[in-house]
Coordinates of C-alpha atoms in Angstrom, one line a residue:
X1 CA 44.0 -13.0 -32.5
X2 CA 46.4 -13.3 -29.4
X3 CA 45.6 -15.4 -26.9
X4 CA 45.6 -12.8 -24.6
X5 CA 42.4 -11.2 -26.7
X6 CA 41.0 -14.6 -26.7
X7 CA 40.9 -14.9 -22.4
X8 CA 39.8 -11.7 -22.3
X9 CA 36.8 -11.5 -25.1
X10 CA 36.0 -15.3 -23.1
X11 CA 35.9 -13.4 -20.3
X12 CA 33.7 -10.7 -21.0
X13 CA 31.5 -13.5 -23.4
X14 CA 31.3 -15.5 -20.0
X15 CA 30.6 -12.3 -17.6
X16 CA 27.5 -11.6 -20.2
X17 CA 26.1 -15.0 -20.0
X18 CA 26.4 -15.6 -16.3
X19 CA 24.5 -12.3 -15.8
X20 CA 21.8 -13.2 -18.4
X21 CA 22.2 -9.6 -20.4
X22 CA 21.7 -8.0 -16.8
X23 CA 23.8 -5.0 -15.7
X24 CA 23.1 -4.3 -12.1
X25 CA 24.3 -1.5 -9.4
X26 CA 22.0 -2.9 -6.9
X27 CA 22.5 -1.7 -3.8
X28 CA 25.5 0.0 -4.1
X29 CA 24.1 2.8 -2.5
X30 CA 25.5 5.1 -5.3
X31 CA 25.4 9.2 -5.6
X32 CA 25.2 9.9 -9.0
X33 CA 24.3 14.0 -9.2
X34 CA 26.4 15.2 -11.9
X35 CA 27.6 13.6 -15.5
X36 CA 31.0 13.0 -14.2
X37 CA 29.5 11.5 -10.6
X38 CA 28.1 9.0 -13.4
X39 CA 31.1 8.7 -15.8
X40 CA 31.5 4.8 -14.3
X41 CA 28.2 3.5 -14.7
X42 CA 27.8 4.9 -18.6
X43 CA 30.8 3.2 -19.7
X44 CA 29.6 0.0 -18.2
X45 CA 26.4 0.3 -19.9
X46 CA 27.8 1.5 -22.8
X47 CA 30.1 -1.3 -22.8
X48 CA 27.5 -4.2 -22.2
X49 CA 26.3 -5.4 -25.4
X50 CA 22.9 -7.2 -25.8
X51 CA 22.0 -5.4 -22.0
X52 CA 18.3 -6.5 -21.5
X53 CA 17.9 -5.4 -17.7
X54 CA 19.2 -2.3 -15.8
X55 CA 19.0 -2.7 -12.0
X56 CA 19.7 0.9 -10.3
X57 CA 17.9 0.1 -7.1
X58 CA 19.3 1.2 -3.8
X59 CA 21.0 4.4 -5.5
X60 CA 20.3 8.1 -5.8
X61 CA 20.2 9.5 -9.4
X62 CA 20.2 13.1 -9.9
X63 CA 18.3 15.1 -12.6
X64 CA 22.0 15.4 -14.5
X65 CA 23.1 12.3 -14.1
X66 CA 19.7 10.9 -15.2
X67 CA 20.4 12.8 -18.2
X68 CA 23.6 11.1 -19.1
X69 CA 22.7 7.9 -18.1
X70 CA 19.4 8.4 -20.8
X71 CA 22.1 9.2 -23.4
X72 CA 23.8 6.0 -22.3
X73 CA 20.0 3.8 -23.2
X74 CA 19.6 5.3 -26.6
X75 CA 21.8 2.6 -27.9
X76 CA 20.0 -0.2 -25.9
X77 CA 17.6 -1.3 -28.0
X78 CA 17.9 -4.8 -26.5
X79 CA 16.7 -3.4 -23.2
X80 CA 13.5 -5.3 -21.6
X81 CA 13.7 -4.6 -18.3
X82 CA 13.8 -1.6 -15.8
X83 CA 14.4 -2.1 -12.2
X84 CA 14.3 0.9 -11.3
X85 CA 12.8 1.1 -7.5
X86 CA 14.3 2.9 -4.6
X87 CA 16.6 5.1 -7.1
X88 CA 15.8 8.9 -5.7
X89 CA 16.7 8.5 -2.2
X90 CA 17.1 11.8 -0.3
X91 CA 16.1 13.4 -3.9
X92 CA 13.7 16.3 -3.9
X93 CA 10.7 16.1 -5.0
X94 CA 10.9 18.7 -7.8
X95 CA 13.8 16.3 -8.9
X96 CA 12.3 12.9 -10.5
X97 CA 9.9 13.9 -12.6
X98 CA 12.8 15.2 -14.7
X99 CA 15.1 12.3 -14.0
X100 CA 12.3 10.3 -15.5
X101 CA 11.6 12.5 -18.0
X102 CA 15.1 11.7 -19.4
X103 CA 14.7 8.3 -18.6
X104 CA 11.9 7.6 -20.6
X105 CA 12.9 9.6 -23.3
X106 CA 16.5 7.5 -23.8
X107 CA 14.3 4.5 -24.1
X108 CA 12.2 5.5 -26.5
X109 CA 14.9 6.5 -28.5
X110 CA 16.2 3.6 -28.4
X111 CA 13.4 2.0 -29.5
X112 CA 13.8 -0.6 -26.8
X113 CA 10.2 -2.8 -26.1
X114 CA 9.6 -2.9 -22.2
X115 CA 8.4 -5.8 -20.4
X116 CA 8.8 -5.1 -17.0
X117 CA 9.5 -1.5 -15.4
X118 CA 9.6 -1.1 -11.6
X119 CA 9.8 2.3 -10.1
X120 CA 8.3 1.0 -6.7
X121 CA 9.6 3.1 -3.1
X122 CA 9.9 5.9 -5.3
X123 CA 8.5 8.7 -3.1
X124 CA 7.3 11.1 -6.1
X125 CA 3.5 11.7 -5.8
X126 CA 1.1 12.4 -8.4
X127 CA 3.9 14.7 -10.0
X128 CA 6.3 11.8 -10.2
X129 CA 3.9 9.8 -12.6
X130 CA 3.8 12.8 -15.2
X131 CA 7.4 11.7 -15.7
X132 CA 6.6 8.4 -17.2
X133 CA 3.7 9.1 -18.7
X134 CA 5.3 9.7 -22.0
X135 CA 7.2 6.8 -21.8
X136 CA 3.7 4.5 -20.7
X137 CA 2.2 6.0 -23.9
X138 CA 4.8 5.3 -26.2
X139 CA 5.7 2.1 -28.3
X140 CA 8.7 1.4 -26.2
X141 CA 5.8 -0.1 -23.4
X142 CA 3.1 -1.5 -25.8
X143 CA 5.2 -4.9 -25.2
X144 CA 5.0 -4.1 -21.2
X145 CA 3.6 -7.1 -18.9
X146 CA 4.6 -6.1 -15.3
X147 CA 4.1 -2.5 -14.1
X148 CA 5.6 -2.3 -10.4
X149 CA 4.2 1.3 -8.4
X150 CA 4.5 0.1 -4.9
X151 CA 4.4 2.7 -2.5
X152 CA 5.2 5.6 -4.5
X153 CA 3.0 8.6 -3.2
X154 CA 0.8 8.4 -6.2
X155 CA -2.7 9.6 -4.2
X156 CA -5.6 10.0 -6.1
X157 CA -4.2 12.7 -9.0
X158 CA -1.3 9.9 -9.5
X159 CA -3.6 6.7 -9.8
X160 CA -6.3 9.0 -12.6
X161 CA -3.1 9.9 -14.7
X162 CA -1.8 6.4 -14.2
X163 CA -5.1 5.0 -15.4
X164 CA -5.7 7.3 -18.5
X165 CA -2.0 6.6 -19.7
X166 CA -2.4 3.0 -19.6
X167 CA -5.8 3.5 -21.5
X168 CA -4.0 5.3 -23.8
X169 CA -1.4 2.6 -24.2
X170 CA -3.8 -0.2 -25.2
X171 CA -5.8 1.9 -27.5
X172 CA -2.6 3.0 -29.6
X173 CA -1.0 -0.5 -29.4
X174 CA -4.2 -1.6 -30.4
X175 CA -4.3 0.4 -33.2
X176 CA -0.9 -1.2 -34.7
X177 CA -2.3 -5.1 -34.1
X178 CA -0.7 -5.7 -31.0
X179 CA -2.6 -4.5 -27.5
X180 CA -1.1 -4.2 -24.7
X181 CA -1.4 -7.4 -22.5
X182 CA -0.2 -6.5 -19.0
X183 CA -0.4 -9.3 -16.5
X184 CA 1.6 -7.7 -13.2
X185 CA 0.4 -4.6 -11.9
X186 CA 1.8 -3.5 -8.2
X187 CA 0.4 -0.4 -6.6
X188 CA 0.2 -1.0 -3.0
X189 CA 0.5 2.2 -0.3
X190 CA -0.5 4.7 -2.9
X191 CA -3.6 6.6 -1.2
X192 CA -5.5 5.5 -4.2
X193 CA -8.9 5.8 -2.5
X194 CA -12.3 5.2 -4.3
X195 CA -11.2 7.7 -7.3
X196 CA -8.2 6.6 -8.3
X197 CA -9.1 3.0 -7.7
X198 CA -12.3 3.2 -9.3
X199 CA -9.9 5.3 -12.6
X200 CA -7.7 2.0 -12.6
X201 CA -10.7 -0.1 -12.8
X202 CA -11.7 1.2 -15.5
X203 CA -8.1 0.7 -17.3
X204 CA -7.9 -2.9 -16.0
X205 CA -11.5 -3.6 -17.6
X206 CA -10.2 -1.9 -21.3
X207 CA -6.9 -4.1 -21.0
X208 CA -8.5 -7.5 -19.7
X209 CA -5.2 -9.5 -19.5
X210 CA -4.4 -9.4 -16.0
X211 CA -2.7 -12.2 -13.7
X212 CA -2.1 -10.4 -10.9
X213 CA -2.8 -7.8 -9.0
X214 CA -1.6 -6.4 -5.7
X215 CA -3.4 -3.2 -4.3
X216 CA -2.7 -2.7 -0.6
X217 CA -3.1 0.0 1.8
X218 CA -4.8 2.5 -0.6
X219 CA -7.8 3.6 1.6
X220 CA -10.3 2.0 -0.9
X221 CA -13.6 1.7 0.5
X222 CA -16.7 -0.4 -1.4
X223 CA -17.5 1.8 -3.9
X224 CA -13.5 1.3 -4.9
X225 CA -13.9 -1.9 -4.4
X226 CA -17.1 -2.4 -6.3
X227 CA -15.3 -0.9 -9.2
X228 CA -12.1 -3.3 -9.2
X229 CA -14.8 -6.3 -8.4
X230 CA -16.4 -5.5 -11.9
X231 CA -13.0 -4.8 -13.9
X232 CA -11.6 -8.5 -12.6
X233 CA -14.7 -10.3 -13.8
X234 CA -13.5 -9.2 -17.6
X235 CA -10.1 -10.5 -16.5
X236 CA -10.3 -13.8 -16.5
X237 CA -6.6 -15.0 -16.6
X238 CA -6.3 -14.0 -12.6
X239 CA -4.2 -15.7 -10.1
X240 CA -3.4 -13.4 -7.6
X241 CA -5.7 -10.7 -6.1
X242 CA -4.1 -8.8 -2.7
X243 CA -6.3 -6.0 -1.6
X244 CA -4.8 -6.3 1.7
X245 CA -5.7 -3.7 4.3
X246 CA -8.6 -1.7 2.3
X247 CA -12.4 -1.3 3.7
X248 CA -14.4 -4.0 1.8
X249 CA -17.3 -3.8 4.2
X250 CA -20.3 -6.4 3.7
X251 CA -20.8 -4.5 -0.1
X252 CA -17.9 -4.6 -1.3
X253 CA -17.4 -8.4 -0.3
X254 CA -20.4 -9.4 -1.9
X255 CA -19.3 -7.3 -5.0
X256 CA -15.7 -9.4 -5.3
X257 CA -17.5 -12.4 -3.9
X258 CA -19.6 -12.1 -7.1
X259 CA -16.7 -11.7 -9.6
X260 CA -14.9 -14.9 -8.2
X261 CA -18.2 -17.1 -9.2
X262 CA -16.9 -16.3 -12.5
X263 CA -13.2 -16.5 -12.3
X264 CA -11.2 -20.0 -12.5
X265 CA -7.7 -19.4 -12.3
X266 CA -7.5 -17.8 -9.1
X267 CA -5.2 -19.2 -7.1
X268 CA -4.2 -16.6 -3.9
X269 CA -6.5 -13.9 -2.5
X270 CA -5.3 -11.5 -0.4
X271 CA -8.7 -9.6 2.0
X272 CA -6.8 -9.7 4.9
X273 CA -7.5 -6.5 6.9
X274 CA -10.6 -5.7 4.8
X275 CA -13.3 -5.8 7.0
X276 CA -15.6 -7.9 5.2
X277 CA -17.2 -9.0 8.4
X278 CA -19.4 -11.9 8.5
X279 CA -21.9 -11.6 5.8
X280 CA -19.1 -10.1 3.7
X281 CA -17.4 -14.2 4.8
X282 CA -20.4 -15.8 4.2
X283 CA -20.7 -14.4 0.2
X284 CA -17.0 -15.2 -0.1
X285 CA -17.1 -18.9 1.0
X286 CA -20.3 -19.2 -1.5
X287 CA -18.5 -18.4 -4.2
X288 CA -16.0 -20.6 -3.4
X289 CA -17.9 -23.4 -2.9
X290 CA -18.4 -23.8 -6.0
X291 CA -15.5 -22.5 -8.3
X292 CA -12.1 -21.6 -7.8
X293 CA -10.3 -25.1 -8.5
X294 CA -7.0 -23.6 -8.3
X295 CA -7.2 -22.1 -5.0
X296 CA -3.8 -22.6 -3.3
X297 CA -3.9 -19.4 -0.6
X298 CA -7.1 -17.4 1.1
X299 CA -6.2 -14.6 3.9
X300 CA -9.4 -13.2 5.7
X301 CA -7.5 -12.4 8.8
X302 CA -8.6 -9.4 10.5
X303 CA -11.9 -9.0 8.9
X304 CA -14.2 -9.2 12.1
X305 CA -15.6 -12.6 10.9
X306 CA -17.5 -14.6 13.7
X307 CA -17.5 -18.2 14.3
X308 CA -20.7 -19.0 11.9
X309 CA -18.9 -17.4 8.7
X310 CA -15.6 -18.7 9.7
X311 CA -16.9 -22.4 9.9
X312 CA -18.7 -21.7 6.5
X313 CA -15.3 -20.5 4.9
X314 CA -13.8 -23.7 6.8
X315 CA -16.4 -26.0 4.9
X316 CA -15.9 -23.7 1.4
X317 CA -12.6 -25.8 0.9
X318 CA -13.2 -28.8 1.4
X319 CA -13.0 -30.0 -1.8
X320 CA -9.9 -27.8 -2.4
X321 CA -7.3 -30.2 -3.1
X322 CA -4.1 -27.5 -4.3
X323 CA -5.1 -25.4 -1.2
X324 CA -1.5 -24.8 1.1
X325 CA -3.0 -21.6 3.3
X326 CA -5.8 -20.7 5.2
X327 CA -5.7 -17.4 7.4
X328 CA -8.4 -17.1 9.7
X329 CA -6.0 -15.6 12.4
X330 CA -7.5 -12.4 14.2
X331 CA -11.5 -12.7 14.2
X332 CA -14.2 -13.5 16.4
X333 CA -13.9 -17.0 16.9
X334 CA -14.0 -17.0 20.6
X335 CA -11.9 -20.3 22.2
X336 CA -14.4 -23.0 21.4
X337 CA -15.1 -21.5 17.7
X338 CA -11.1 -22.1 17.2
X339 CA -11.1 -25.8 18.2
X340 CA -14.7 -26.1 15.9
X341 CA -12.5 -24.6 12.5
X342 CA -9.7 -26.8 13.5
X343 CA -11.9 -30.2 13.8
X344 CA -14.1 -29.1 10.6
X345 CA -10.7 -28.9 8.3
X346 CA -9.1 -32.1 10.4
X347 CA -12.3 -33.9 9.2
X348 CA -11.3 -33.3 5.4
X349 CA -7.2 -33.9 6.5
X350 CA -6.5 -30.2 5.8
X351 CA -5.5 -29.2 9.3
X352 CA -2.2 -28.4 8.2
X353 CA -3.5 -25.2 5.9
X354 CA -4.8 -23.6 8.9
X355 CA -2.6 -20.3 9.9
X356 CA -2.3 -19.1 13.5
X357 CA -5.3 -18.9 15.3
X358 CA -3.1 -16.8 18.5
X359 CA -4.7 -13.4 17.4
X360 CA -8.3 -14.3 18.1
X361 CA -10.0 -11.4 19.1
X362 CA -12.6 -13.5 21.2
X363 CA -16.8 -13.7 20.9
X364 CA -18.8 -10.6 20.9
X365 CA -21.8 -10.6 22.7
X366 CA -25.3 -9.3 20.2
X367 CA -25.4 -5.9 21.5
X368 CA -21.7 -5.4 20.0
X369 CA -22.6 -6.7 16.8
X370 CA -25.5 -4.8 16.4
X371 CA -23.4 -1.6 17.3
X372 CA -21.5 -2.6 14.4
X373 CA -24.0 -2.9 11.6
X374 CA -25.5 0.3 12.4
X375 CA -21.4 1.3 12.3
X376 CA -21.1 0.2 8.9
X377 CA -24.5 1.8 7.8
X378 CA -23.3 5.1 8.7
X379 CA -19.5 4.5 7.5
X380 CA -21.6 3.7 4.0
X381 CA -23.6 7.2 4.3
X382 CA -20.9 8.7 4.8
X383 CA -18.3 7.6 1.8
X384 CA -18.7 10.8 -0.3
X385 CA -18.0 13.1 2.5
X386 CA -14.8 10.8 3.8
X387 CA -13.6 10.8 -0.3
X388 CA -13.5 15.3 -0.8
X389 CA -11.8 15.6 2.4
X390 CA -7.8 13.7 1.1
X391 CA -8.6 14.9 -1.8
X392 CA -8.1 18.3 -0.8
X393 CA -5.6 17.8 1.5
X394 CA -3.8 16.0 -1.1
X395 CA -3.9 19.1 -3.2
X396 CA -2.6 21.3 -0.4
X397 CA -5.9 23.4 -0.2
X398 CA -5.9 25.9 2.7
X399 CA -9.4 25.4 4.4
X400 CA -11.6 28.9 4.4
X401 CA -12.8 28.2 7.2
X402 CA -11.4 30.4 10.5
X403 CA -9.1 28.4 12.6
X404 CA -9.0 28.1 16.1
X405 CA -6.6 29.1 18.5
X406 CA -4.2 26.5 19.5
X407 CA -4.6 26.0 23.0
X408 CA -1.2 24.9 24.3
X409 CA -0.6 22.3 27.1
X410 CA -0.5 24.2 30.6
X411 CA 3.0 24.4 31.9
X412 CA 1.6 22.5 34.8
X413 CA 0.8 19.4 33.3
X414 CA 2.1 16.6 35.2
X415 CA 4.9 14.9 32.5
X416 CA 5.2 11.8 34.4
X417 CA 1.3 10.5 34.5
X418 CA 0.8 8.9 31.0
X419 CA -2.6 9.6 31.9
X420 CA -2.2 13.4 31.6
X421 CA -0.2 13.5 28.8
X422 CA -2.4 11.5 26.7
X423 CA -5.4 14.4 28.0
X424 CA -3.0 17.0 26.9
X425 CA -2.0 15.7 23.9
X426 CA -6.0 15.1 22.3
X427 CA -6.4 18.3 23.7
X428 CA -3.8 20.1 21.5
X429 CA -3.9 17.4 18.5
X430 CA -7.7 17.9 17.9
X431 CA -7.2 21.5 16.8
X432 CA -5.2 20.4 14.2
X433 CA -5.6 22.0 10.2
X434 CA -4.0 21.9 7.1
X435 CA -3.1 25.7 7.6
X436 CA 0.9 26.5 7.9
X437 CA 0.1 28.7 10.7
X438 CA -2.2 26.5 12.7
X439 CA -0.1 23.6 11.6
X440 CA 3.0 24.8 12.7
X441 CA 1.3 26.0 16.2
X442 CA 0.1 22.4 16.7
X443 CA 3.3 20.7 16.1
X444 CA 5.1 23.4 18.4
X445 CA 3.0 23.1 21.5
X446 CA 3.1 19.1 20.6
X447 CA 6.4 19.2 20.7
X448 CA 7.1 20.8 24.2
X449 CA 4.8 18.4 25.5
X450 CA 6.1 15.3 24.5
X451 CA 9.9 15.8 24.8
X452 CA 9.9 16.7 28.5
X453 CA 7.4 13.5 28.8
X454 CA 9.8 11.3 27.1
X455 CA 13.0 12.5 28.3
X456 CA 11.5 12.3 31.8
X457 CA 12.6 9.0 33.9
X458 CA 9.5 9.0 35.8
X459 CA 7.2 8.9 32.7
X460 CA 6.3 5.6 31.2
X461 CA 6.4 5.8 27.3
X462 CA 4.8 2.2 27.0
X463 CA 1.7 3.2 29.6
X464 CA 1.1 6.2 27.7
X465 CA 0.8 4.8 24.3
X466 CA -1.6 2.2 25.6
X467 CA -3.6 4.9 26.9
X468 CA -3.7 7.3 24.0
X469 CA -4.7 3.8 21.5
X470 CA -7.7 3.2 24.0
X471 CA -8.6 6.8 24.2
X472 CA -8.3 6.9 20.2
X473 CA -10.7 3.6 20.4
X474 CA -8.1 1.5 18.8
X475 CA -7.6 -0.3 21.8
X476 CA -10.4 -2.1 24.4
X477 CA -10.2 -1.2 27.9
X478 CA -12.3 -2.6 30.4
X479 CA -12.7 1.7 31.8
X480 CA -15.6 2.6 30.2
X481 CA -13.6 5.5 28.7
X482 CA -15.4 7.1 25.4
X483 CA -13.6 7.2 22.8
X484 CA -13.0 10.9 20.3
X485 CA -14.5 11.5 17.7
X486 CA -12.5 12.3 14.9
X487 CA -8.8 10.8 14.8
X488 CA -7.6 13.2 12.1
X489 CA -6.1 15.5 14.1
X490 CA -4.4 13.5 16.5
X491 CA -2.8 11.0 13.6
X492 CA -1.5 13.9 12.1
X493 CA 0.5 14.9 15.5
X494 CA 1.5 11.5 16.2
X495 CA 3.4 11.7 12.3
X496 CA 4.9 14.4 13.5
X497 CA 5.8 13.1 16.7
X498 CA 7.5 9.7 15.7
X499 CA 9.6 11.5 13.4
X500 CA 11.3 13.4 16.0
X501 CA 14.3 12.4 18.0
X502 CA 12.8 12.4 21.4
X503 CA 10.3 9.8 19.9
X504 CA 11.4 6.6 21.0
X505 CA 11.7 4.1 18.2
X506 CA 10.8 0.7 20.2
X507 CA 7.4 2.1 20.5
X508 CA 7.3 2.4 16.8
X509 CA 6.2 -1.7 16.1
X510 CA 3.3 -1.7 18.2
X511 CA 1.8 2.1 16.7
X512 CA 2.4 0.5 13.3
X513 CA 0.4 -3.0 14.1
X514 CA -2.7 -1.1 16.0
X515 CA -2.1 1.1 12.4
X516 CA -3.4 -1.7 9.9
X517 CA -5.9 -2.6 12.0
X518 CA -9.6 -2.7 10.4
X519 CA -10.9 0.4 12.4
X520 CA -13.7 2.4 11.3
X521 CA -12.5 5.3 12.7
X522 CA -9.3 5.6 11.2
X523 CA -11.1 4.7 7.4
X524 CA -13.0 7.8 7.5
X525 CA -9.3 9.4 8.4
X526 CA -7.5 7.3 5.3
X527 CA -4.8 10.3 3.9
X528 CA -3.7 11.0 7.8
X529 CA -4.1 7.1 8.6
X530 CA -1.9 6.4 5.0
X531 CA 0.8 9.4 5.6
X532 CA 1.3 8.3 9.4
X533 CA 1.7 4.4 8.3
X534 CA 4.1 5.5 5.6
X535 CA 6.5 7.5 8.1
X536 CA 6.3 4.3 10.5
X537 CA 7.3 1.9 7.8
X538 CA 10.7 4.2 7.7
X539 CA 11.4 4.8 11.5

């Protein structure tokens, strides 16, 4: 062999090993939309021998190119892992369930055993997911251990074909000696809900191998909850649990509350933003008390937790010797119930685990508290009701019922008193419907409105928004201003709105933080709330 071959097979021997059998077009912000467009990444593929991951995130793949590229994986056999996220920019919809079609179908030709495929910031709905589905109930994933969905668009249809797929999985691995043992499963920003959480559940209980699981932003209220509560208990191998920013309420907290008596490897939990409110606090610090030895990180920010339950959560860890994080930050601690959570966990030396206490949201007198139970009562009554509507909407159902006419903002309204607009815009807003012609009326007269407010100098953009949050009752004002009644229609105008040039973007940040709030009002408004926070995250 010349010693030119030599340097050069050392070479390539050397570029294999220092990538670990990885092949990666990360970020390279490819457009691959015909075979040719894709000539350079098959030979590199095709070239790479022993490949065991394929990073194409941060590209855009085409339904022709995907084909190619599949061709290019039916020699891989090697192949393990699939990073695959953020890969249909700018795509269609119609597009990736072919693409993955393809995909899925070079792999299992290949005969290549999975064990970790990402396809998270995918934007392909419940469609998108029929385009793996194959692929999830073939051989190629009875080896999988990390399924990564984040924030893919699933909805409810999505997370039921999702689930039955991976039921399918374990029962036909199963079947050959080997079940499936997935231990990472991602699914966060999906509009889930109760059905498609409570669908997963039932898939998580069948498989029972879990480590981790990270579920937030769905719109899953208790029943939802109840369900994944149940499914963990058979899991007993969990470390991580992040339902972030779903509606526990006090049932659903005393339904996880329950499953963590009986879990021991826990190590992070994730209810920030879950309203478990105090009783909800008080069931969770039980079950701490007296388990979870591994505990190293507990978020139950945001969660409308008063002092009492907070300084029971506070004494919960004392004994918790691998704990690095405590998030508190955000409840109803009031000034002195701060500096009481601060001495209880200096009295065991733990001060240092304590988070941020600079969000406090201060005391509430009894009147307020008892406003809220009676809140939550009729949140409770009113689950089934709050779960039809998305799922309709989700299916682009026109309502029967007769719309009414879009009242337009009067050319007179004053564009440069926030005060106005904000009156003008509910007025509009509240008419909304999922009807192309009422729709399309609303967005119109929404329109005018706001872009001769925001273009005008006179008009303040930051007094306005503060207004419209405290007229929403996202916001507390000391006016005694009442608040509307139903958000739906003004969350679906303000997506419209902040996608549109005269929108400006600085405003965006603070819309997105009243956003993932706990708020009653916006829960029983979950698919606008979900869509609107979804087109924030990308302004």
């Amino acid at each position: 062999m010349a010693s030119e071959d030599i340097a050069k097979l050392a070479e390539t021997l050397a570029k294999t090993q220092v990538a670990g059998g990885q092949l990666s077009f990360k970020g390279k912000s490819l457009k691959l939309n015909t075979a040719d467009d894709a000539k350079d990444v098959i030979k590199e593929i095709e070239d790479f021998d022993g490949l065991e991951a394929l990073r194409l995130e941060g590209n855009t793949v085409g339904v022709e190119a995907a084909r190619v590229i599949a061709k290019a994986l039916e020699k891989k056999s090697e192949l393990k892992r699939c990073h695959w996220s953020d890969m249909f920019t700018g795509r269609l919809r119609s597009e990736i369930p072919p693409a993955l079609i393809s995909l899925g179908e070079g792999l299992i030709t290949a005969g290549a055993q999975l064990v970790e495929l990402d396809l998270s910031d995918n934007a392909f709905g419940p469609d998108g997911v029929r385009g793996f589905e194959a692929l999830l109930k073939s051989s190629t994933c009875f080896t999988l251990h990390e399924l990564k969905l984040n924030n893919c668009g699933m909805g409810i249809g999505g997370g039921k074909i999702l689930a039955a797929a991976l039921t399918e999985c374990h029962r036909k691995s199963s079947a050959q000696g080997k079940p499936l043992a997935l231990k990472v499963f991602v699914a966060g920003r999906n509009r889930l809900e109760n059905d498609g959480a409570t669908a997963l559940a039932e898939a998580f209980g069948i498989i029972g191998t879990l480590e981790e699981v990270h579920m937030p932003q769905n719109g899953i209220n208790h029943p939802g909850v109840t369900a994944l509560a149940q499914a963990f208990a058979i899991n007993p191998l969990l470390r991580v649990i992040n339902l972030n920013d779903n509606t526990f309420t006090e049932k659903g907290a005393v339904a996880m509350a329950k499953t963590l008596k009986t879990l021991r490897q826990v190590e992070v939990i994730n209810f920030g933003d879950c309203l478990v409110r105090s009783k909800g606090a008080v069931a969770i610090a039980d079950a701490i008390r007296g388990g979870l030895p591994k505990l190293k990180e507990l978020n139950l920010s945001f969660g409308e937790i008063k002092r009492e339950a907070a300084l029971s959560v506070a004494e919960a860890v004392a004994d918790k010797t691998e704990l690095e994080k405590l998030d508190l930050n955000g409840n109803m601690l009031g000034e002195e119930g701060c500096e009481q959570l601060q001495e209880v966990l200096e009295g065991f030396n733990m001060a240092a685990v304590l988070a941020s206490l600079s969000d406090d949201e201060g005391e509430d007198d009894e009147e307020e508290e008892e406003e809220e139970e009676e809140e939550e009562e009729e949140e409770e009554e009113d689950d089934e009701e709050e779960e039809e509507e998305p799922q309709q909407e989700e299916q682009g159902e026109e309502s029967s019922t007769p719309s009414r006419k879009v009242q337009g903002p009067n050319s007179g309204t004053d564009t440069s008193d926030p005060e106005k607009v904000v009156s003008a815009f509910l007025k509009v807003s509240s008419v909304f419907k999922d009807e192309a012609s009422v729709r399309t009326a609303v967005q119109d007269a929404v329109d005018a409105l706001m872009k001769k407010a925001f273009s005008s100098s006179a008009f303040n953009s930051n007094t306005f928004l503060t207004r419209l949050l405290i007229h929403m009752g996202l916001l507390k004002s000391e006016d005694k201003i009442k608040a509307i009644a139903n958000l739906y229609g003004p969350l679906m105008a303000l997506n419209h709105v902040v996608q549109q040039d005269y929108f400006p973007k600085a405003l965006a940040p603070l819309l997105l933080a009243f956003m993932t709030k706990p708020n009653g009002a916006l829960e029983s408004c979950s698919f606008a709330r979900h869509n609107l926070l979804q087109t924030l995250y990308k302004v």
